[in-house]
Amino acid sequence: MKTKAATAKGTRDFNALEIARRNYITGVIKSVFEKYGFSPIETPTFENSETLMGKYGEEGDRLIFKILNSGDFLKDVPADLLHEKQSLKVTKHISEKALRYDLTVPFARYVVQHRNEIELPFKRYQIQPVWRADRPQKGRFREFYQCDADVVGSKSLWQEVELIEIYAEVFQRLELHGTTIKINNRKILAGIAELIGAADRLVEFTVVLDKLDKIGEDGVIAELKERGFEQASIDAALPIIRLTGSFEEKLQHLDVLFADIAIGKEGVSEIRTILNRVDLNAFPAVALGLDLTLARGLNYYTGTIMEVAAPAEVGIGSIGGAGRYDDLTGIFGMPGISGVGLSFGLDRIYLALEALNLFSDSLNGTPEFLVLNYGAEEAEYAMQVCRRLRKSGKTVDFYPDAAKIQKQLQYASKRGFAKVVLCGSSEMEKQEVSIKDMNSGTQVQVSILDL
């Protein structure tokens, strides 16, 4: 029986063009990360399940890909659980590992595990794939790359300032004009929860609020009602999340609302401090705005939270996210270590650049030169040419078979080579080559010594 050739749902293959473009994006991101003092690390594809579970909220936990134990994974499952057919109870007996959901929790595990080898504050960046059992849609995949930068061991808000400027510089260099960095603070959300009489349900409130851009205001109201929130609490929250005006006007409004709410005032103070320190004058492609509906429901955020929205005309939503987590390493036995980090959504950035036609034509994933093959004797000469060109730093491919020249030229055209090198018997006699520009059709003769 034949097997259907198909990728798993939510995954993709990448061709040379796509890889060249992705490498361009990650190259920009890496260079900016290193410019700001971050160093690279890598962590394993999968972690112990206990490392990941319980760190992303109930929604996130459901999206973690579990890995079945090797061998007879059912042998240690109690018979009564198998009879009940309750998969959640059975899971812990048959799966001890899981694919990483993000790079932040593995980073926290890394910091604790290597605490005697690193110096605080510790700044690292990481560009690796992650996996989520999400519903695939435009710009959302089950396997995708994250490009993260985090710093742990400092509570200074200068870290948030630098993360904002990292975002701004990357998107400026990618020429992604119209990008907006939305910022909020979990302490402001805690203040809102206290204001509406739901302080003890902050996580649940933010999980629902975080869906606002997906299900709309009516959907948020409906889900809050389903979860048992009082109508009075919902009515009290709506004017706050609908608040409009400039950055400072919103903060002034919150000053009044949080007059007697300490946690809310602390969040406003932190946001105002960051706003006054950030300098985006060199990055006109990017705007910074306060969004009180921004919740980012992951449980570990404790302070500043950020999300980057792609230009409106692209219509693909978030292309990055960031946040402060004051005690993430505490879950691994190293309490009191504050951290803050950001993440770039590589796949969505790719889609945004593609939609706006911002990729250079030179990013085609094809070597610059194709050296043609005229036959056995000429091939020896052609290989000398290949070696000279490569030694000079050029990217070169050699057509391996002595096929008809027209066939080789058609191959060069379809592959997108910029130039072809002709090394026939006449070129051999003169110790030169003919170089043809595939775009203009012009052809020049060059001595092999001058290659």
Short mmCIF file of C-alpha atoms in Angstrom, two decimals:
data_model
loop_
_atom_site.label_atom_id
_atom_site.label_comp_id
_atom_site.label_asym_id
_atom_site.label_seq_id
_atom_site.Cartn_x
_atom_site.Cartn_y
_atom_site.Cartn_z
CA MET A 1 0.00 0.00 0.00
CA LYS A 2 1.41 3.37 -1.04
CA THR A 3 1.93 6.05 1.60
CA LYS A 4 0.53 9.48 0.82
CA ALA A 5 3.26 12.12 0.60
CA ALA A 6 2.05 14.85 2.94
CA THR A 7 3.36 16.97 5.80
CA ALA A 8 1.72 16.66 9.21
CA LYS A 9 -1.05 19.20 9.82
CA GLY A 10 0.35 22.53 10.98
CA THR A 11 3.87 21.90 9.65
CA ARG A 12 5.67 22.90 6.45
CA ASP A 13 8.62 22.16 4.20
CA PHE A 14 10.95 25.04 3.29
CA ASN A 15 12.63 25.48 -0.08
CA ALA A 16 15.89 27.33 -0.79
CA LEU A 17 14.12 30.67 -1.40
CA GLU A 18 12.20 30.47 1.86
CA ILE A 19 15.28 29.46 3.83
CA ALA A 20 17.30 32.35 2.36
CA ARG A 21 14.58 34.78 3.39
CA ARG A 22 14.24 33.26 6.86
CA ASN A 23 18.01 33.41 7.32
CA TYR A 24 17.89 37.09 6.37
CA ILE A 25 15.31 37.78 9.10
CA THR A 26 17.13 35.77 11.77
CA GLY A 27 20.41 37.37 10.70
CA VAL A 28 19.01 40.82 11.43
CA ILE A 29 17.56 39.65 14.75
CA LYS A 30 20.81 37.94 15.82
CA SER A 31 22.92 40.96 15.00
CA VAL A 32 20.67 43.25 17.05
CA PHE A 33 20.59 40.78 19.96
CA GLU A 34 24.39 40.67 20.01
CA LYS A 35 24.60 44.44 19.60
CA TYR A 36 22.69 44.74 22.89
CA GLY A 37 24.93 42.28 24.73
CA PHE A 38 23.02 38.98 24.49
CA SER A 39 24.84 35.65 24.01
CA PRO A 40 23.37 32.48 22.43
CA ILE A 41 22.39 29.21 24.11
CA GLU A 42 20.37 26.18 22.94
CA THR A 43 18.14 23.80 24.91
CA PRO A 44 16.74 20.33 24.00
CA THR A 45 13.75 19.84 21.74
CA PHE A 46 11.84 18.12 24.55
CA GLU A 47 11.73 18.59 28.31
CA ASN A 48 10.44 16.60 31.24
CA SER A 49 6.67 17.05 31.35
CA GLU A 50 6.85 18.45 34.88
CA THR A 51 9.15 21.19 33.60
CA LEU A 52 6.48 22.47 31.20
CA MET A 53 3.10 21.62 32.69
CA GLY A 54 1.40 24.23 34.86
CA LYS A 55 3.45 27.14 33.51
CA TYR A 56 1.19 28.43 30.74
CA GLY A 57 -2.28 28.44 32.25
CA GLU A 58 -4.99 25.89 31.51
CA GLU A 59 -5.25 26.96 27.86
CA GLY A 60 -1.50 26.62 27.28
CA ASP A 61 -1.23 23.26 29.04
CA ARG A 62 -3.78 21.78 26.65
CA LEU A 63 -1.61 22.80 23.69
CA ILE A 64 1.53 20.99 24.85
CA PHE A 65 2.51 18.01 22.68
CA LYS A 66 3.13 14.99 24.93
CA ILE A 67 5.59 12.24 23.96
CA LEU A 68 4.62 8.63 24.64
CA ASN A 69 7.06 6.66 26.78
CA SER A 70 9.18 4.14 24.89
CA GLY A 71 8.21 0.48 24.77
CA ASP A 72 4.97 -0.80 26.28
CA PHE A 73 3.74 2.56 27.58
CA LEU A 74 0.50 1.09 28.95
CA LYS A 75 2.08 -1.51 31.22
CA ASP A 76 2.20 0.74 34.32
CA VAL A 77 -1.24 2.28 33.93
CA PRO A 78 -3.65 1.18 36.69
CA ALA A 79 -6.40 -1.01 35.23
CA ASP A 80 -9.17 1.11 36.75
CA LEU A 81 -7.92 4.22 34.89
CA LEU A 82 -7.93 2.34 31.60
CA HIS A 83 -11.44 1.18 32.31
CA GLU A 84 -12.58 4.75 33.08
CA LYS A 85 -11.14 5.95 29.75
CA GLN A 86 -10.16 9.33 31.23
CA SER A 87 -7.18 10.38 29.13
CA LEU A 88 -6.02 13.22 31.41
CA LYS A 89 -5.58 10.82 34.31
CA VAL A 90 -3.81 8.29 32.13
CA THR A 91 -1.40 10.81 30.55
CA LYS A 92 0.97 11.11 33.51
CA HIS A 93 1.46 7.32 33.44
CA ILE A 94 2.24 7.04 29.73
CA SER A 95 4.10 10.28 29.01
CA GLU A 96 7.09 11.65 30.93
CA LYS A 97 8.38 14.01 28.21
CA ALA A 98 6.87 16.78 26.08
CA LEU A 99 7.94 18.99 23.19
CA ARG A 100 8.80 22.49 24.39
CA TYR A 101 5.92 24.97 24.17
CA ASP A 102 8.16 28.04 24.22
CA LEU A 103 11.77 28.97 24.98
CA THR A 104 11.22 30.92 28.20
CA VAL A 105 10.42 28.09 30.62
CA PRO A 106 13.33 25.95 29.29
CA PHE A 107 15.52 29.03 29.76
CA ALA A 108 14.43 29.32 33.40
CA ARG A 109 15.26 25.63 33.87
CA TYR A 110 18.66 26.25 32.23
CA VAL A 111 19.45 29.15 34.57
CA VAL A 112 18.70 27.09 37.66
CA GLN A 113 20.51 23.99 36.42
CA HIS A 114 23.62 26.02 35.47
CA ARG A 115 23.47 28.54 38.31
CA ASN A 116 27.10 27.90 39.28
CA GLU A 117 28.35 28.49 35.73
CA ILE A 118 26.64 31.80 34.87
CA GLU A 119 26.95 35.34 36.16
CA LEU A 120 23.92 37.46 36.99
CA PRO A 121 22.50 39.41 35.32
CA PHE A 122 22.56 36.77 32.59
CA LYS A 123 21.55 37.77 29.06
CA ARG A 124 20.88 35.10 26.46
CA TYR A 125 19.23 34.77 23.09
CA GLN A 126 17.85 31.60 21.55
CA ILE A 127 16.48 30.85 18.07
CA GLN A 128 14.92 27.38 17.94
CA PRO A 129 11.64 25.67 17.00
CA VAL A 130 8.75 25.17 19.44
CA TRP A 131 5.55 23.13 19.17
CA ARG A 132 1.92 23.83 20.06
CA ALA A 133 -1.14 21.67 19.38
CA ASP A 134 -3.03 24.72 18.17
CA ARG A 135 -5.58 24.98 15.37
CA PRO A 136 -3.56 25.84 12.24
CA GLN A 137 -4.52 29.02 10.41
CA LYS A 138 -2.85 31.86 8.52
CA GLY A 139 0.32 32.75 10.38
CA ARG A 140 -0.28 30.11 13.08
CA PHE A 141 1.47 26.76 12.87
CA ARG A 142 1.98 23.79 15.15
CA GLU A 143 5.72 23.84 14.58
CA PHE A 144 7.36 27.23 14.38
CA TYR A 145 10.50 29.11 15.36
CA GLN A 146 10.81 31.57 18.20
CA CYS A 147 13.58 34.14 18.44
CA ASP A 148 13.93 35.01 22.13
CA ALA A 149 16.11 37.29 24.20
CA ASP A 150 15.90 37.26 28.02
CA VAL A 151 17.81 38.73 30.92
CA VAL A 152 17.54 37.41 34.48
CA GLY A 153 18.98 38.77 37.68
CA SER A 154 17.89 42.40 37.42
CA LYS A 155 14.68 44.23 38.37
CA SER A 156 15.76 47.42 36.61
CA LEU A 157 13.20 48.87 34.20
CA TRP A 158 16.09 49.80 31.93
CA GLN A 159 15.82 46.21 30.74
CA GLU A 160 12.29 46.86 29.44
CA VAL A 161 13.52 50.05 27.79
CA GLU A 162 16.21 48.13 25.93
CA LEU A 163 13.79 45.39 24.85
CA ILE A 164 11.50 48.01 23.31
CA GLU A 165 14.46 49.52 21.47
CA ILE A 166 15.54 46.04 20.28
CA TYR A 167 12.08 45.55 18.80
CA ALA A 168 12.20 48.99 17.22
CA GLU A 169 15.65 48.51 15.69
CA VAL A 170 14.86 45.10 14.22
CA PHE A 171 11.63 46.24 12.57
CA GLN A 172 13.30 49.43 11.38
CA ARG A 173 16.07 47.41 9.72
CA LEU A 174 13.48 45.09 8.16
CA GLU A 175 11.68 48.24 6.88
CA LEU A 176 8.41 46.99 8.38
CA HIS A 177 6.78 50.40 8.68
CA GLY A 178 3.52 50.65 10.60
CA THR A 179 4.57 48.19 13.31
CA THR A 180 3.12 48.97 16.76
CA ILE A 181 4.57 47.89 20.10
CA LYS A 182 1.63 47.60 22.51
CA ILE A 183 2.49 47.74 26.20
CA ASN A 184 0.61 47.08 29.43
CA ASN A 185 1.40 45.86 32.95
CA ARG A 186 0.04 42.90 34.85
CA LYS A 187 -0.12 45.12 37.94
CA ILE A 188 -2.49 47.42 36.07
CA LEU A 189 -4.63 44.39 35.24
CA ALA A 190 -4.48 43.36 38.90
CA GLY A 191 -5.62 46.87 39.79
CA ILE A 192 -8.53 46.59 37.36
CA ALA A 193 -9.49 43.21 38.82
CA GLU A 194 -9.43 44.71 42.32
CA LEU A 195 -11.42 47.71 41.13
CA ILE A 196 -14.22 45.52 39.76
CA GLY A 197 -14.26 43.26 42.81
CA ALA A 198 -12.54 40.25 41.20
CA ALA A 199 -9.05 40.45 42.73
CA ASP A 200 -9.12 36.75 43.62
CA ARG A 201 -9.82 35.80 40.01
CA LEU A 202 -7.06 37.74 38.25
CA VAL A 203 -5.68 34.82 36.21
CA GLU A 204 -9.13 33.75 35.06
CA PHE A 205 -10.02 37.34 34.17
CA THR A 206 -6.85 37.88 32.13
CA VAL A 207 -7.20 34.54 30.33
CA VAL A 208 -10.55 35.74 28.98
CA LEU A 209 -9.42 39.32 28.36
CA ASP A 210 -6.47 38.03 26.34
CA LYS A 211 -8.96 36.67 23.79
CA LEU A 212 -10.41 40.10 22.99
CA ASP A 213 -8.75 40.40 19.58
CA LYS A 214 -9.94 36.89 18.64
CA ILE A 215 -13.55 36.77 19.89
CA GLY A 216 -14.37 40.47 20.25
CA GLU A 217 -15.97 42.35 23.11
CA ASP A 218 -19.24 40.42 22.91
CA GLY A 219 -17.34 37.15 23.07
CA VAL A 220 -15.36 38.30 26.12
CA ILE A 221 -18.56 39.40 27.89
CA ALA A 222 -20.24 36.08 27.10
CA GLU A 223 -17.28 34.04 28.38
CA LEU A 224 -16.98 36.11 31.57
CA LYS A 225 -20.66 35.40 32.22
CA GLU A 226 -20.12 31.69 31.54
CA ARG A 227 -17.31 31.69 34.08
CA GLY A 228 -19.59 33.23 36.71
CA PHE A 229 -18.36 36.83 36.81
CA GLU A 230 -20.96 39.23 38.23
CA GLN A 231 -22.66 41.57 35.75
CA ALA A 232 -21.62 44.50 37.95
CA SER A 233 -17.96 43.46 37.60
CA ILE A 234 -18.27 43.17 33.83
CA ASP A 235 -19.97 46.56 33.58
CA ALA A 236 -17.22 48.12 35.71
CA ALA A 237 -14.46 46.67 33.51
CA LEU A 238 -15.82 47.68 30.11
CA PRO A 239 -15.22 51.48 30.38
CA ILE A 240 -11.62 50.79 31.37
CA ILE A 241 -10.80 48.46 28.50
CA ARG A 242 -12.57 50.84 26.09
CA LEU A 243 -10.49 53.79 27.28
CA THR A 244 -9.12 55.95 24.45
CA GLY A 245 -6.74 58.90 24.21
CA SER A 246 -3.00 59.44 24.17
CA PHE A 247 -0.55 57.35 26.16
CA GLU A 248 -0.32 59.96 28.93
CA GLU A 249 -4.07 60.64 28.95
CA LYS A 250 -4.74 56.97 29.61
CA LEU A 251 -2.20 56.95 32.43
CA GLN A 252 -3.77 60.05 33.98
CA HIS A 253 -7.17 58.37 33.89
CA LEU A 254 -5.70 55.33 35.63
CA ASP A 255 -4.11 57.61 38.26
CA VAL A 256 -7.61 58.65 39.26
CA LEU A 257 -9.10 55.15 39.18
CA PHE A 258 -6.24 53.66 41.20
CA ALA A 259 -6.11 56.39 43.86
CA ASP A 260 -6.70 53.77 46.57
CA ILE A 261 -5.35 50.68 44.79
CA ALA A 262 -1.63 50.22 45.48
CA ILE A 263 -0.95 47.46 42.96
CA GLY A 264 -2.57 49.48 40.17
CA LYS A 265 -0.59 52.61 41.04
CA GLU A 266 2.64 50.59 40.98
CA GLY A 267 1.86 49.35 37.48
CA VAL A 268 1.11 52.86 36.22
CA SER A 269 4.37 54.13 37.73
CA GLU A 270 6.37 51.42 35.97
CA ILE A 271 4.75 52.11 32.61
CA ARG A 272 5.31 55.86 32.96
CA THR A 273 8.99 55.32 33.87
CA ILE A 274 9.53 53.16 30.79
CA LEU A 275 7.72 55.63 28.54
CA ASN A 276 9.91 58.50 29.75
CA ARG A 277 13.12 56.55 29.13
CA VAL A 278 12.47 55.01 25.71
CA ASP A 279 13.98 56.80 22.71
CA LEU A 280 12.37 55.81 19.42
CA ASN A 281 13.49 58.86 17.45
CA ALA A 282 15.84 56.74 15.33
CA PHE A 283 13.11 54.22 14.53
CA PRO A 284 10.24 55.98 12.70
CA ALA A 285 8.90 52.65 11.39
CA VAL A 286 7.67 51.73 14.87
CA ALA A 287 5.08 53.25 17.24
CA LEU A 288 4.58 52.61 20.97
CA GLY A 289 1.11 52.53 22.51
CA LEU A 290 -0.60 51.66 25.80
CA ASP A 291 -3.22 48.93 25.39
CA LEU A 292 -5.18 48.19 28.56
CA THR A 293 -6.82 45.14 26.92
CA LEU A 294 -3.43 43.50 26.46
CA ALA A 295 -3.37 40.66 28.96
CA ARG A 296 -1.08 37.88 27.67
CA GLY A 297 -2.66 35.19 29.81
CA LEU A 298 0.49 33.22 30.59
CA ASN A 299 0.64 32.77 34.33
CA TYR A 300 4.29 33.68 34.82
CA TYR A 301 4.14 37.36 33.81
CA THR A 302 4.18 39.71 36.79
CA GLY A 303 4.98 43.21 35.48
CA THR A 304 5.43 44.76 32.05
CA ILE A 305 3.83 42.91 29.15
CA MET A 306 4.21 43.76 25.47
CA GLU A 307 2.88 42.60 22.14
CA VAL A 308 3.95 43.73 18.68
CA ALA A 309 1.24 44.20 16.05
CA ALA A 310 2.13 43.92 12.36
CA PRO A 311 1.13 46.76 10.01
CA ALA A 312 -2.66 46.85 9.74
CA GLU A 313 -2.71 46.14 6.01
CA VAL A 314 -1.04 42.76 6.56
CA GLY A 315 -3.79 41.44 8.82
CA ILE A 316 -1.85 38.72 10.65
CA GLY A 317 -1.95 40.00 14.23
CA SER A 318 0.92 39.67 16.68
CA ILE A 319 4.50 39.29 15.45
CA GLY A 320 6.16 39.41 18.86
CA GLY A 321 5.56 39.40 22.60
CA ALA A 322 7.42 40.23 25.79
CA GLY A 323 7.04 40.41 29.53
CA ARG A 324 8.50 40.62 33.04
CA TYR A 325 8.45 37.52 35.23
CA ASP A 326 9.63 38.11 38.79
CA ASP A 327 9.94 34.54 40.03
CA LEU A 328 9.92 32.11 37.14
CA THR A 329 13.08 30.38 38.36
CA GLY A 330 11.40 29.88 41.75
CA ILE A 331 9.44 26.94 40.37
CA PHE A 332 12.78 25.17 39.91
CA GLY A 333 14.04 25.95 43.42
CA MET A 334 15.79 29.28 42.81
CA PRO A 335 13.41 31.97 44.10
CA GLY A 336 13.74 35.72 43.95
CA ILE A 337 15.37 35.99 40.52
CA SER A 338 13.58 38.54 38.35
CA GLY A 339 13.64 38.26 34.60
CA VAL A 340 12.28 39.92 31.49
CA GLY A 341 12.33 38.81 27.88
CA LEU A 342 10.97 39.21 24.38
CA SER A 343 10.17 36.94 21.47
CA PHE A 344 9.97 37.52 17.71
CA GLY A 345 7.46 35.52 15.67
CA LEU A 346 9.68 34.52 12.74
CA ASP A 347 6.96 32.92 10.64
CA ARG A 348 4.57 35.84 10.92
CA ILE A 349 7.34 38.37 10.26
CA TYR A 350 8.12 36.39 7.10
CA LEU A 351 4.47 36.58 6.00
CA ALA A 352 4.37 40.32 6.70
CA LEU A 353 7.53 41.03 4.68
CA GLU A 354 6.26 38.83 1.86
CA ALA A 355 2.84 40.51 1.79
CA LEU A 356 4.47 43.94 1.61
CA ASN A 357 7.04 42.83 -1.00
CA LEU A 358 9.96 43.77 1.26
CA PHE A 359 12.31 40.91 0.41
CA SER A 360 15.23 41.76 -1.84
CA ASP A 361 15.40 39.92 -5.17
CA SER A 362 18.92 38.84 -4.22
CA LEU A 363 17.45 36.57 -1.51
CA ASN A 364 16.69 33.72 -3.89
CA GLY A 365 18.63 30.91 -2.22
CA THR A 366 20.57 30.19 -5.44
CA PRO A 367 24.36 30.45 -5.94
CA GLU A 368 25.46 33.42 -8.05
CA PHE A 369 27.35 31.41 -10.69
CA LEU A 370 26.60 28.22 -12.63
CA VAL A 371 29.62 26.81 -14.45
CA LEU A 372 28.55 24.89 -17.55
CA ASN A 373 29.88 21.46 -18.52
CA TYR A 374 31.03 21.01 -22.15
CA GLY A 375 32.42 17.49 -21.82
CA ALA A 376 35.03 15.34 -20.09
CA GLU A 377 38.12 17.36 -21.08
CA GLU A 378 36.47 20.77 -20.58
CA ALA A 379 35.08 19.66 -17.22
CA GLU A 380 38.62 19.46 -15.79
CA TYR A 381 39.17 23.08 -16.80
CA ALA A 382 35.69 24.07 -15.55
CA MET A 383 36.46 22.65 -12.11
CA GLN A 384 39.58 24.86 -11.92
CA VAL A 385 37.29 27.81 -12.66
CA CYS A 386 34.89 26.72 -9.90
CA ARG A 387 37.73 26.53 -7.40
CA ARG A 388 39.08 29.97 -8.32
CA LEU A 389 35.65 31.56 -8.03
CA ARG A 390 34.95 29.89 -4.70
CA LYS A 391 38.37 30.93 -3.39
CA SER A 392 37.46 34.53 -4.17
CA GLY A 393 34.32 34.18 -2.05
CA LYS A 394 31.72 33.59 -4.79
CA THR A 395 28.90 31.05 -4.52
CA VAL A 396 29.22 28.57 -7.36
CA ASP A 397 27.45 25.48 -8.71
CA PHE A 398 28.86 23.15 -11.36
CA TYR A 399 26.57 21.35 -13.78
CA PRO A 400 27.71 17.72 -13.34
CA ASP A 401 26.64 16.24 -16.68
CA ALA A 402 27.83 17.08 -20.18
CA ALA A 403 24.30 17.84 -21.39
CA LYS A 404 23.35 20.08 -24.28
CA ILE A 405 24.27 23.69 -23.53
CA GLN A 406 20.70 24.84 -24.19
CA LYS A 407 19.45 22.41 -21.54
CA GLN A 408 22.01 23.75 -19.07
CA LEU A 409 21.00 27.35 -19.81
CA GLN A 410 17.33 26.47 -19.27
CA TYR A 411 18.30 24.92 -15.94
CA ALA A 412 20.17 28.11 -14.99
CA SER A 413 17.16 30.23 -15.90
CA LYS A 414 14.69 28.13 -13.93
CA ARG A 415 16.98 28.03 -10.88
CA GLY A 416 17.52 31.80 -10.98
CA PHE A 417 21.31 31.94 -11.37
CA ALA A 418 22.58 35.49 -11.88
CA LYS A 419 25.44 34.42 -14.15
CA VAL A 420 26.63 31.38 -16.09
CA VAL A 421 30.25 30.63 -16.89
CA LEU A 422 31.11 29.09 -20.25
CA CYS A 423 34.29 26.99 -20.41
CA GLY A 424 34.38 25.52 -23.90
CA SER A 425 37.39 24.45 -25.96
CA SER A 426 38.02 27.99 -27.28
CA GLU A 427 38.04 29.39 -23.71
CA MET A 428 40.45 26.62 -22.66
CA GLU A 429 42.89 27.48 -25.46
CA LYS A 430 42.90 31.15 -24.44
CA GLN A 431 42.96 30.36 -20.68
CA GLU A 432 39.87 32.48 -20.14
CA VAL A 433 36.16 32.10 -19.53
CA SER A 434 33.00 33.71 -20.88
CA ILE A 435 30.60 35.05 -18.25
CA LYS A 436 27.00 35.58 -19.29
CA ASP A 437 24.61 37.77 -17.28
CA MET A 438 21.30 35.90 -17.25
CA ASN A 439 19.23 39.05 -16.78
CA SER A 440 20.72 41.33 -19.43
CA GLY A 441 22.05 38.62 -21.75
CA THR A 442 25.41 40.40 -22.04
CA GLN A 443 28.56 38.33 -22.16
CA VAL A 444 32.18 39.18 -21.31
CA GLN A 445 35.48 37.34 -21.59
CA VAL A 446 37.75 37.21 -18.54
CA SER A 447 41.20 35.69 -18.09
CA ILE A 448 41.16 32.78 -15.67
CA LEU A 449 43.91 34.59 -13.75
CA ASP A 450 41.59 37.57 -13.20
CA LEU A 451 38.63 35.61 -11.87
#
